[in-house]
Short mmCIF file of C-alpha atoms and ligand atoms in Angstrom, two decimals:
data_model
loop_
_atom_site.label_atom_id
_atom_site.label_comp_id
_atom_site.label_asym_id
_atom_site.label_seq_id
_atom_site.Cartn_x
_atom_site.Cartn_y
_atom_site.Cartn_z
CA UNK A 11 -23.86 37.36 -4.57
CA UNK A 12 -25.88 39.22 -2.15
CA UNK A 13 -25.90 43.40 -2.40
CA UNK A 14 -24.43 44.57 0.11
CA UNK A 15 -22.40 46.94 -2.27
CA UNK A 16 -19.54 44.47 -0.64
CA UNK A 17 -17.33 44.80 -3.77
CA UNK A 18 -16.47 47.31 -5.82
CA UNK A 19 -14.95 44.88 -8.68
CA UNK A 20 -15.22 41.22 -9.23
CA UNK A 21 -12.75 40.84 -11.64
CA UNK A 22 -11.52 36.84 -10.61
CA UNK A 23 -7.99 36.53 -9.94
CA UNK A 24 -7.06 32.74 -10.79
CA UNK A 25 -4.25 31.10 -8.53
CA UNK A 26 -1.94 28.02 -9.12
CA UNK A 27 -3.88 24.53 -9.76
CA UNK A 28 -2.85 23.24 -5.75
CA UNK A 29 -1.50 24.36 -2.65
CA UNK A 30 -3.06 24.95 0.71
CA UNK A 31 -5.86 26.81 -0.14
CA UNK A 32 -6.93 24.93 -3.63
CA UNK A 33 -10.40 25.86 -4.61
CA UNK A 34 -11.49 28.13 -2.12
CA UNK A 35 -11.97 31.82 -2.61
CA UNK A 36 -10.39 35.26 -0.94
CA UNK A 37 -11.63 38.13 -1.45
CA UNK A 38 -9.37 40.85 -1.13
CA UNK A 39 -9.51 44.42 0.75
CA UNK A 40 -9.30 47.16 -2.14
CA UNK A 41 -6.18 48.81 -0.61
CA UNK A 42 -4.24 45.92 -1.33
CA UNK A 43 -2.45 45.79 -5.07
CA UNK A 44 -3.41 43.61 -7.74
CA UNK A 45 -1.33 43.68 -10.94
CA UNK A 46 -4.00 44.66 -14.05
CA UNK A 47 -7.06 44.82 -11.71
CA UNK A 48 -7.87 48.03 -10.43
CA UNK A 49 -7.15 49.15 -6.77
CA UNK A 50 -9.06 52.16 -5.58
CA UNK A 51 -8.90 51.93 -2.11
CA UNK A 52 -12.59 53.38 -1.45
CA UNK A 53 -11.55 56.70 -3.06
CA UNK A 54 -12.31 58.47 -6.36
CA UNK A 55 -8.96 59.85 -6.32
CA UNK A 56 -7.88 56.01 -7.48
CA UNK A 57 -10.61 55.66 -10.02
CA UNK A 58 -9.00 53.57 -12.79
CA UNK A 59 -5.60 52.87 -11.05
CA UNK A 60 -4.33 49.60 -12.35
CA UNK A 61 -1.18 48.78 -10.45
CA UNK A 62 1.37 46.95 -12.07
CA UNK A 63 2.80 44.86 -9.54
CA UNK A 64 1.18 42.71 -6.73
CA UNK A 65 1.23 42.67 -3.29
CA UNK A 66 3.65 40.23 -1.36
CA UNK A 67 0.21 38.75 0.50
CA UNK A 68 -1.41 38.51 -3.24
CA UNK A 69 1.71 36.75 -4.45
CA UNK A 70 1.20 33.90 -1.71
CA UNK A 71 -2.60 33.72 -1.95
CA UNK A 72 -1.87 32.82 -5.57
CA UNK A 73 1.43 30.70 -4.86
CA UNK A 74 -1.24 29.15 -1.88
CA UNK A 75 -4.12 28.01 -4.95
CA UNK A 76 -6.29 30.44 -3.55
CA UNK A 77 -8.64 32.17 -6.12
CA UNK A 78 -9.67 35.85 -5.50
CA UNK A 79 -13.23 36.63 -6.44
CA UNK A 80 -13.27 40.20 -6.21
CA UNK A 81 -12.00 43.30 -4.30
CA UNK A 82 -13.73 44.65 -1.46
CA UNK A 83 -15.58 47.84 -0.50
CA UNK A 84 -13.73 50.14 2.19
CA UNK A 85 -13.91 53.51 4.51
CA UNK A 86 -11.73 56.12 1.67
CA UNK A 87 -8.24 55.01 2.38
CA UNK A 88 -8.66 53.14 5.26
CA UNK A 89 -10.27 56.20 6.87
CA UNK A 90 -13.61 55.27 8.99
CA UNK A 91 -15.28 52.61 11.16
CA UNK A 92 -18.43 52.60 9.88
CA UNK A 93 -17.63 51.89 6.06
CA UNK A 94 -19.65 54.79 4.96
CA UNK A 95 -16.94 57.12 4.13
CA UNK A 96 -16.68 55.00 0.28
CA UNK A 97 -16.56 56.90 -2.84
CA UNK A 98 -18.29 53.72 -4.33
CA UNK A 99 -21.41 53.93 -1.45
CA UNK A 100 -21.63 52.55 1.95
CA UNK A 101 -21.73 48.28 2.83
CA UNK A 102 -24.81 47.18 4.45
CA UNK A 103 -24.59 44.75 7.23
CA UNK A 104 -25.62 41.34 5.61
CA UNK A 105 -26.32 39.80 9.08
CA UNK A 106 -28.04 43.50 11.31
CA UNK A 107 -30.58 44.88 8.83
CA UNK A 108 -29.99 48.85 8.42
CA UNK A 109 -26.57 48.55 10.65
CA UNK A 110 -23.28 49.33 9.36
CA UNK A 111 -21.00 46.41 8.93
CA UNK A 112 -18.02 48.47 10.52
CA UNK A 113 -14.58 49.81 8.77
CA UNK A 114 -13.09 50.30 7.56
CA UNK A 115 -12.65 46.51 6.07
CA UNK A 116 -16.64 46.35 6.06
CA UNK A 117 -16.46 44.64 2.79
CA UNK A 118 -14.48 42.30 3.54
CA UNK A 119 -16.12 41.20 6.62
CA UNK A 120 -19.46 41.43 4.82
CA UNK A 121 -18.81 38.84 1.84
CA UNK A 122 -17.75 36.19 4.19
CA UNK A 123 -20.85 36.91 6.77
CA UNK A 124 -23.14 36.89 3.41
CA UNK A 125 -21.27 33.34 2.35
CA UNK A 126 -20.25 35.49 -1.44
CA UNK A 127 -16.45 34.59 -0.55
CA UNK A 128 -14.80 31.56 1.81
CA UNK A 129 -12.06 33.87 3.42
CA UNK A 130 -10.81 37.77 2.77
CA UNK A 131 -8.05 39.79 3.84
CA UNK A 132 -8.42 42.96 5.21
CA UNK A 133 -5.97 46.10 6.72
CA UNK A 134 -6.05 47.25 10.33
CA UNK A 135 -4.58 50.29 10.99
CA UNK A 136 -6.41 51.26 14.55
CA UNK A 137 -9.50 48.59 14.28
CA UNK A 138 -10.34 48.15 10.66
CA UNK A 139 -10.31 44.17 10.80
CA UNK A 140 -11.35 43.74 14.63
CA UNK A 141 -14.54 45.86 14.11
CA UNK A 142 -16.43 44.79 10.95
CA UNK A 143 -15.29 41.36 12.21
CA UNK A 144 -17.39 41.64 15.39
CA UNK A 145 -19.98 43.91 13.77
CA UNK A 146 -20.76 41.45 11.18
CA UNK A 147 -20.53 38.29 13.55
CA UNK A 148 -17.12 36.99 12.23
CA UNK A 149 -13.90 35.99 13.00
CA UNK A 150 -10.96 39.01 12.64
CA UNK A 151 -6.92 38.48 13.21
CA UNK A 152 -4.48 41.74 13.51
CA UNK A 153 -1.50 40.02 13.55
CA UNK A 154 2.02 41.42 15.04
CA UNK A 155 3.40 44.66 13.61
CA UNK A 156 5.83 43.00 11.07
CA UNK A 157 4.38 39.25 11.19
CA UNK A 158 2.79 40.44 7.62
CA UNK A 159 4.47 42.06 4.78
CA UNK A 160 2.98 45.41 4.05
CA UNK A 161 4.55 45.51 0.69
CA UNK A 162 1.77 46.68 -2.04
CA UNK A 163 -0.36 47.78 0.80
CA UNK A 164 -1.52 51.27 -0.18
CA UNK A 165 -0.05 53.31 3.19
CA UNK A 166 -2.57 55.03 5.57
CA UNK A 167 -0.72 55.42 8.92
CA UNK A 168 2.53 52.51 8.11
CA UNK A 169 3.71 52.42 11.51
CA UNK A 170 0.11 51.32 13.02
CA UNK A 171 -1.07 48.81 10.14
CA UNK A 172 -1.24 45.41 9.07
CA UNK A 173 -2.88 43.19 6.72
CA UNK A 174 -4.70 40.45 7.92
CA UNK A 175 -7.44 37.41 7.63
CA UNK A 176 -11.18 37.78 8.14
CA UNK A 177 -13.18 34.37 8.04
CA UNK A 178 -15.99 32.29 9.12
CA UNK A 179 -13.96 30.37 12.04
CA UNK A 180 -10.86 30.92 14.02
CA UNK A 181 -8.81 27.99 12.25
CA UNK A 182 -10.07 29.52 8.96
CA UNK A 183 -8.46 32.34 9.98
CA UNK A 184 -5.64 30.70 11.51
CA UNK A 185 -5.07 28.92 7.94
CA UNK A 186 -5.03 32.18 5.82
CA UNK A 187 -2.64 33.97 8.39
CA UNK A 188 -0.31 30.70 7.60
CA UNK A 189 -0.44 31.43 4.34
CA UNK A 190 0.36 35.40 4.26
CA UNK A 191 2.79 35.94 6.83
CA UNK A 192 6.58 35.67 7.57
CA UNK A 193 9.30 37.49 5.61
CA UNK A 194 9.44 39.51 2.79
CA UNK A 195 13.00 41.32 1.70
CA UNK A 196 10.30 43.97 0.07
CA UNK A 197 8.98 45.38 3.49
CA UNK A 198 11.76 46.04 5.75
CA UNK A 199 9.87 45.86 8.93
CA UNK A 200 8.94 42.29 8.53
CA UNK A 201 10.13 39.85 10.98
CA UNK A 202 10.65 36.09 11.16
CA UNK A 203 8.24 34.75 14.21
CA UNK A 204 10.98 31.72 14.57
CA UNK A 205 13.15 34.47 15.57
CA UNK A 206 10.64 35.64 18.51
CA UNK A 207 9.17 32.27 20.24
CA UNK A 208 6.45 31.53 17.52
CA UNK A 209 6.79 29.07 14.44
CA UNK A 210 3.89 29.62 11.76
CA UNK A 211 1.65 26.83 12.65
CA UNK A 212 -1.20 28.91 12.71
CA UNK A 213 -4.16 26.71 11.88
CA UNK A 214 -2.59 23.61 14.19
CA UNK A 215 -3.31 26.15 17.27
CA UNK A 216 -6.89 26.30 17.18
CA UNK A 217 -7.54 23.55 19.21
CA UNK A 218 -9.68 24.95 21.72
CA UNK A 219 -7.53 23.94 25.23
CA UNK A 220 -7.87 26.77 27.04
CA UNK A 221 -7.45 24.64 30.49
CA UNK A 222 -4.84 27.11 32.44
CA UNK A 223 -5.50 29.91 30.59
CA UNK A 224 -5.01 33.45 32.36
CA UNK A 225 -7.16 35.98 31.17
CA UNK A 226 -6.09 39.68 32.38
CA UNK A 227 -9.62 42.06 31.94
CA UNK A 228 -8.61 45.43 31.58
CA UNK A 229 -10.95 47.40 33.97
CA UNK A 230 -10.45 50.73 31.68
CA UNK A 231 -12.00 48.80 28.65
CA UNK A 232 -14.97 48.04 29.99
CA UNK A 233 -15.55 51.52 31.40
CA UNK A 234 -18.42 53.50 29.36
CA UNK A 235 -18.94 50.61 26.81
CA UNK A 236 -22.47 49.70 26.13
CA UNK A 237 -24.22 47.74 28.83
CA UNK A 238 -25.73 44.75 26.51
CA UNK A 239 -22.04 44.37 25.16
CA UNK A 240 -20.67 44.20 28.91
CA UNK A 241 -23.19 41.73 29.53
CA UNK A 242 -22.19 39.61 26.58
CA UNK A 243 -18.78 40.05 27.23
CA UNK A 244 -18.65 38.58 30.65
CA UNK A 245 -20.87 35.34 29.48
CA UNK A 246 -18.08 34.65 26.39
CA UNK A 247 -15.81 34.90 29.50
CA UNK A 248 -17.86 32.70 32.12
CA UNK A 249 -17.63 30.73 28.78
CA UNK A 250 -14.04 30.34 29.03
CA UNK A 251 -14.44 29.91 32.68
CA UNK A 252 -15.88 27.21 32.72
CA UNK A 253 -13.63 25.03 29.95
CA UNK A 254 -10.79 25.87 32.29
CA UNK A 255 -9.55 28.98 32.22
CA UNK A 256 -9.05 31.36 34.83
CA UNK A 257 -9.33 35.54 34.66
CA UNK A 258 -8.29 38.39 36.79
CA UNK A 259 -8.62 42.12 36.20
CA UNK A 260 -5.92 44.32 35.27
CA UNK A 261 -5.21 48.00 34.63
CA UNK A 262 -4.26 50.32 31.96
CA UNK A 263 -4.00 53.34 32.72
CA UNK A 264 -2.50 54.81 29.46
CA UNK A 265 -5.36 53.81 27.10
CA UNK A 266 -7.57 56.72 28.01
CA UNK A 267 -5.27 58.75 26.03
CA UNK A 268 -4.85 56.01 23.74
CA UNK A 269 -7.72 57.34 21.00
CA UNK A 270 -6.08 60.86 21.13
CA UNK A 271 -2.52 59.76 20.97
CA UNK A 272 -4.01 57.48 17.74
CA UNK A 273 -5.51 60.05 16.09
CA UNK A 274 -2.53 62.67 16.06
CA UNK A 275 -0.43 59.87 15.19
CA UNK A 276 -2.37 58.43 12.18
CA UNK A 277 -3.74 62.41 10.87
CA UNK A 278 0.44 63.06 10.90
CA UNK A 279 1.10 59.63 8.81
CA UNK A 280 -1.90 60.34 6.96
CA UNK A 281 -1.01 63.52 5.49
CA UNK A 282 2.42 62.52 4.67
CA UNK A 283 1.79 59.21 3.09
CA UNK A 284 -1.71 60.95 0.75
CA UNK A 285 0.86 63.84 -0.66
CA UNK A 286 1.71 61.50 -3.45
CA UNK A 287 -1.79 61.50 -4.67
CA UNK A 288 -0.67 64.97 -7.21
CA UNK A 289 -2.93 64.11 -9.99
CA UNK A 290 -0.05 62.66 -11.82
CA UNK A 291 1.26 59.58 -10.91
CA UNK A 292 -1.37 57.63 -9.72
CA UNK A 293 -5.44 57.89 -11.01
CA UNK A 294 -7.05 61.14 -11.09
CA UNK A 295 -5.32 63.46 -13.47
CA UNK A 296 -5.22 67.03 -12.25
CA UNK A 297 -6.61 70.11 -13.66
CA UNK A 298 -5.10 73.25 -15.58
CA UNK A 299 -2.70 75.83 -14.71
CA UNK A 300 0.42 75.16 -12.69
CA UNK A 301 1.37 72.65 -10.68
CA UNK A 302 -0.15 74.41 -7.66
CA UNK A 303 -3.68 74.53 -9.51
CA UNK A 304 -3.69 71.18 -10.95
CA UNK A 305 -2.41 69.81 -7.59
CA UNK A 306 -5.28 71.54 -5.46
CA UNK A 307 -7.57 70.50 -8.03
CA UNK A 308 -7.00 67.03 -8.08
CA UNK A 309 -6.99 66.68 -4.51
CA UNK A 310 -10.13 68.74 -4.11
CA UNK A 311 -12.13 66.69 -6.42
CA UNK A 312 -10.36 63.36 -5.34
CA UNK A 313 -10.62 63.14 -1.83
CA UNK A 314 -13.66 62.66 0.57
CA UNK A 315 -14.54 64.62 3.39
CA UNK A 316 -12.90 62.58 5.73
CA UNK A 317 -9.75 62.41 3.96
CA UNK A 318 -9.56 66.18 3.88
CA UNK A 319 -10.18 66.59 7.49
CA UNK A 320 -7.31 63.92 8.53
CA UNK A 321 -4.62 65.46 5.92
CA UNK A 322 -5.38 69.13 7.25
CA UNK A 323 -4.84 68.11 10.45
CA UNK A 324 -2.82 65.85 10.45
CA UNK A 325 -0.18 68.54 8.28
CA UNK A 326 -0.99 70.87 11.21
CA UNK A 327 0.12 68.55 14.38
CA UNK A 328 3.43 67.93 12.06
CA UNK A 329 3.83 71.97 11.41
CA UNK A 330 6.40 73.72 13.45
CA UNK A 331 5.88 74.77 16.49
CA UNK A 332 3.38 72.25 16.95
CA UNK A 333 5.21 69.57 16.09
CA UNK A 334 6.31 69.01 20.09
CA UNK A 335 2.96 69.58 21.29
CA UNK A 336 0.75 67.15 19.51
CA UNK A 337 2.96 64.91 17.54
CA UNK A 338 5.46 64.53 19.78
CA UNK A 339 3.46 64.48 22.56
CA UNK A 340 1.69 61.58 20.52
CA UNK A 341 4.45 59.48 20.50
CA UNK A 342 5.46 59.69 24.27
CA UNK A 343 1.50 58.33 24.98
CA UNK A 344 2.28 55.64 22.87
CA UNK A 345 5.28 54.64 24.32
CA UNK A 346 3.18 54.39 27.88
CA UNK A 347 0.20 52.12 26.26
CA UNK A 348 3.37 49.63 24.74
CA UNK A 349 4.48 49.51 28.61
CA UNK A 350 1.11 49.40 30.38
CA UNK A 351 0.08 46.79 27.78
CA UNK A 352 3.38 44.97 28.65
CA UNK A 353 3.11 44.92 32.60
CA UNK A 354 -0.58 43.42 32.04
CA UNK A 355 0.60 40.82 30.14
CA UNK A 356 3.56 39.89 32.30
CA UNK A 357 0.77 38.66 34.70
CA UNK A 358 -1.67 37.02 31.57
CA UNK A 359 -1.66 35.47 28.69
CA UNK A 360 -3.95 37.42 27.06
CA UNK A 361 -5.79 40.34 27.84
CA UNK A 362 -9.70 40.27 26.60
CA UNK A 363 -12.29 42.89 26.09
CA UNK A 364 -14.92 43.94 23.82
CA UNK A 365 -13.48 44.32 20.36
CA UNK A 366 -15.93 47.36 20.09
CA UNK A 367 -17.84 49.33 23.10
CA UNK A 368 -20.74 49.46 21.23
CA UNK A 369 -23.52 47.30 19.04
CA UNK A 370 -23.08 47.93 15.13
CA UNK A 371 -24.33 51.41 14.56
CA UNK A 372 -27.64 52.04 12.59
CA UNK A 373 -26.22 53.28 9.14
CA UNK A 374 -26.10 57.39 8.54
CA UNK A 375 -26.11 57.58 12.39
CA UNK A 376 -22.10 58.70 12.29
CA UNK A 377 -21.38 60.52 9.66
CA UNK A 378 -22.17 63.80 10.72
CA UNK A 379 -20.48 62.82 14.25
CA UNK A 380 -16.78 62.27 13.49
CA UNK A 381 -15.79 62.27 17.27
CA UNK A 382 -17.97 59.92 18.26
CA UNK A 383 -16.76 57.55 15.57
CA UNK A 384 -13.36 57.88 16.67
CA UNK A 385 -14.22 57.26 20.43
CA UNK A 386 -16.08 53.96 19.15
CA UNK A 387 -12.19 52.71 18.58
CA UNK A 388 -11.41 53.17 22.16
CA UNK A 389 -10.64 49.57 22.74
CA UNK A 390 -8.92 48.23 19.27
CA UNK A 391 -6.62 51.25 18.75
CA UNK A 392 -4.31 50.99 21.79
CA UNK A 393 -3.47 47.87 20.15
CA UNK A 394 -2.13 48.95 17.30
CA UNK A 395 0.15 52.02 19.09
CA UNK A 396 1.64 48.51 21.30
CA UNK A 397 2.18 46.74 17.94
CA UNK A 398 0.78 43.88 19.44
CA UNK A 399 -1.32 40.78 18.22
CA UNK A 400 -5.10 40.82 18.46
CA UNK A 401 -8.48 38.53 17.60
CA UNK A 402 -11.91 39.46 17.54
CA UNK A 403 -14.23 36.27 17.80
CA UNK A 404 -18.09 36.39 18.34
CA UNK A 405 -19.02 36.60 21.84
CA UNK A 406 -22.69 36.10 21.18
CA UNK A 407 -25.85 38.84 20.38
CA UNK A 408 -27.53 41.45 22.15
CA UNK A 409 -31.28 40.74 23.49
CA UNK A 410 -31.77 43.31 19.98
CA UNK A 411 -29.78 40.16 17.79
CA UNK A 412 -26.98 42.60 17.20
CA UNK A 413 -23.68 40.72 17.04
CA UNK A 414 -20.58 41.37 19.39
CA UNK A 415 -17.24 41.00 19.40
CA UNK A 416 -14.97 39.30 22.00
CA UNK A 417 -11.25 40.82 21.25
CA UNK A 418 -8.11 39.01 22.76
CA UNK A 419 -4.89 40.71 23.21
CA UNK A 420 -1.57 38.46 22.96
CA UNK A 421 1.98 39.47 23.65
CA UNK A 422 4.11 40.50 20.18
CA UNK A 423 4.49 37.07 18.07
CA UNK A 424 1.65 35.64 20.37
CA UNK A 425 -0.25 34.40 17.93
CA UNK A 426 -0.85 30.93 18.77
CA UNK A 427 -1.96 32.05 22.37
CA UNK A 428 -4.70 33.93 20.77
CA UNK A 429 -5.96 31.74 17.97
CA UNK A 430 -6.00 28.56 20.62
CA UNK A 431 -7.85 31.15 23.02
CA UNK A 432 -10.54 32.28 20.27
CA UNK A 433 -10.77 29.23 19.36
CA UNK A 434 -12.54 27.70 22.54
CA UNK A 435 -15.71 30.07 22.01
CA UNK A 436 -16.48 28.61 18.39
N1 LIG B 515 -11.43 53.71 12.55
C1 LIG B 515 -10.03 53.92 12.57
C2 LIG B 515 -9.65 55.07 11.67
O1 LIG B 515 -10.53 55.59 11.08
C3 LIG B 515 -9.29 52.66 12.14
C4 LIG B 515 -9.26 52.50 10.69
C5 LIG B 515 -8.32 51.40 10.26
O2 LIG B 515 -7.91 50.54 11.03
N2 LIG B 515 -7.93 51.48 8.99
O3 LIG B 515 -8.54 55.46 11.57
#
């Protein structure tokens, strides 16, 4: 195994003797529960939390023959882009020497660049698959808001995430996201694809025919991203160009509020979904005193930095009398980026940008800069506030060998359009 501080266990999870994914390994984000092995999510807080149940995505990765070698390093509760913000030390990059690997799934996305795991799963809530899977020169799927059961996913901002595959190639990753998605009775918000224009034959889609293709370029993502990733960008797209597809640029106006309208949106879910963390139920017991003591206590000891900051704010756009102005407000941007997002791709079949504006950070670089990190998610969150499908394949290196990401939007339950599109740049 290389160190990359990728894992934070590697306690081996056996699964059933056959099945689709028979004798190959996934290694599995740490915010996702695994009955008797220890979830922590990145965060001291969880420190010996053994859950007793499994996820629904766990359950089929074992039903599927898969076998989980470990789980994997992560930004504190989902919280980061850089995967720096751990409580069990920051992921190098296994393929940019002194980079970060991105977040907040960095481990993930590092143990299958590094070859220490076949496949892993990973949780994107505003980015967290898309970007270590284009920082570490790999392939990254956020499915469709309720393609993928969320059940046994630890909850950072539930109405923006989803679990979903990180892997060496887009059929890889086409094959996994067969094997974790459609129904579960345990996650309400799940939906059956059959019911929306899809089936779930993932892995049969990446067959590279891009011939007709219309690619919509959305002018305002290209705006103030890094000119070696433009660059790179538009030669993955003469790429496509040139097997047959055809692009066009479109507009959305919406998404430069789309980072702000994130932010208030995920702080607000944030704080609400972290108040169970007490010090009682769940890993880190609490201190002396009274309830209010051994509460404070366990969360000031707990929790990171960047936790703190998210569930202060976010408690104080939900407080009243601000409620209407941030929150609120919050929610009407969103509901402009789902119909911007939808006009564009009335007139495309996908929509295709950098997955991030810039090259992988050098490591330390952000820590101390929390604004900049969040403005690095300029181009994966309004994805997420849409609920919409998205892939982040490698577009190719900088002149510096730094690896970027090409990310292609689908329409909801567009899966197949994406995976066939990725698929003609492996
Ligand atoms: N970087 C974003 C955040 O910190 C996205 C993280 C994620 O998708 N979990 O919220």
């Amino acid at each position: 195994m290389g160190d990359y501080n990728a894992y934070i266990a590697t306690d081996t999870i056996e699964g059933t003797d056959d099945g689709p994914l028979a004798g190959r390994t996934v290694a599995v984000k740490d915010n996702i529960s695994t009955k008797d092995v220890q979830t922590t999510c990145g965060s001291a807080m969880l420190d010996g939390y053994v859950p007793p149940y499994d996820a629904t995505v766990v359950e089929r990765l074992k039903d599927a023959g898969a076998t989980i070698p470990g789980k994997t390093n992560m930004d504190e509760f989902g919280m980061g882009t850089t995967t720096e913000t751990s409580a069990y030390g920051a992921v190098e990059n296994p393929v940019a020497e002194g980079h970060v690997p991105g977040g907040s799934s960095g481990g993930s996305a590092a143990v299958v660049a590094a070859g220490d795991a076949d496949m892993a799963l990973g949780s994107d809530t505003g980015g967290s698959i898309r970007c270590p899977a284009a920082f570490c020169g790999v392939v990254g799927i956020k499915p469709t808001y309720g393609l993928v059961s969320r059940y046994g996913l630890v909850a950072y901002a539930n109405s923006l995430e989803q679990i979903g595959p990180i892997a060496p190639s887009v059929e890889d990753a086409a094959e996994l996201l067969e094997v974790i998605a459609g129904p579960d009775e345990r996650d309400g918000t799940t939906r059956d694809a059959t019911d929306h224009g899809s089936d779930y034959d993932f892995a049969a889609a990446a067959d590279g025919d891009v011939d007709g293709l219309s690619i919509g370029v959305p002018t305002e993502l290209l705006d103030g991203a890094d000119e070696a990733v433009v660059e790179t960008f538009w030669d993955a797209i003469d790429d496509l160009q040139a097997q047959g597809a055809s692009y066009h640029e479109v507009t959305l106006p919406s998404v430069e509020h789309a980072v702000e309208a994130y932010y208030v949106i995920a702080m607000s879910e944030a704080s609400s979904n972290l108040a169970r963390f007490d010090g009682v139920r769940y890993g880190k017991s609490g201190g002396e005193g009274n309830w209010n003591e051994s509460f404070a206590q366990a969360r000031e000891e707990g929790f990171g930095e960047e936790v703190k900051r998210r569930v202060l704010l976010g408690t104080y756009a939900l407080s009243a009398g601000y409620h209407d102005k941030y929150y609120k407000k919050a929610q009407d941007a969103r509901a402009w980026v789902k119909q911007d997002f939808d006009e564009a791709l009335s007139d495309a079949d996908v929509l295709a940008s950098p997955t991030m504006p810039v090259p992988p950070m050098k490591r330390g670089e952000s820590l101390d800069d929390p604004l900049t990190m969040y403005l690095a998610d300029a181009n994966t969150t309004p994805v997420n506030l849409a609920n919409l499908p998205a892939i982040s394949v490698p577009a190719g290196e900088t002149d510096d060998g730094l690896p970027v990401g090409l990310q292609l939007v689908g329409p909801a339950f567009g899966e197949k359009t994406i995976i066939r599109a990725g698929s003609a740049l492996a």
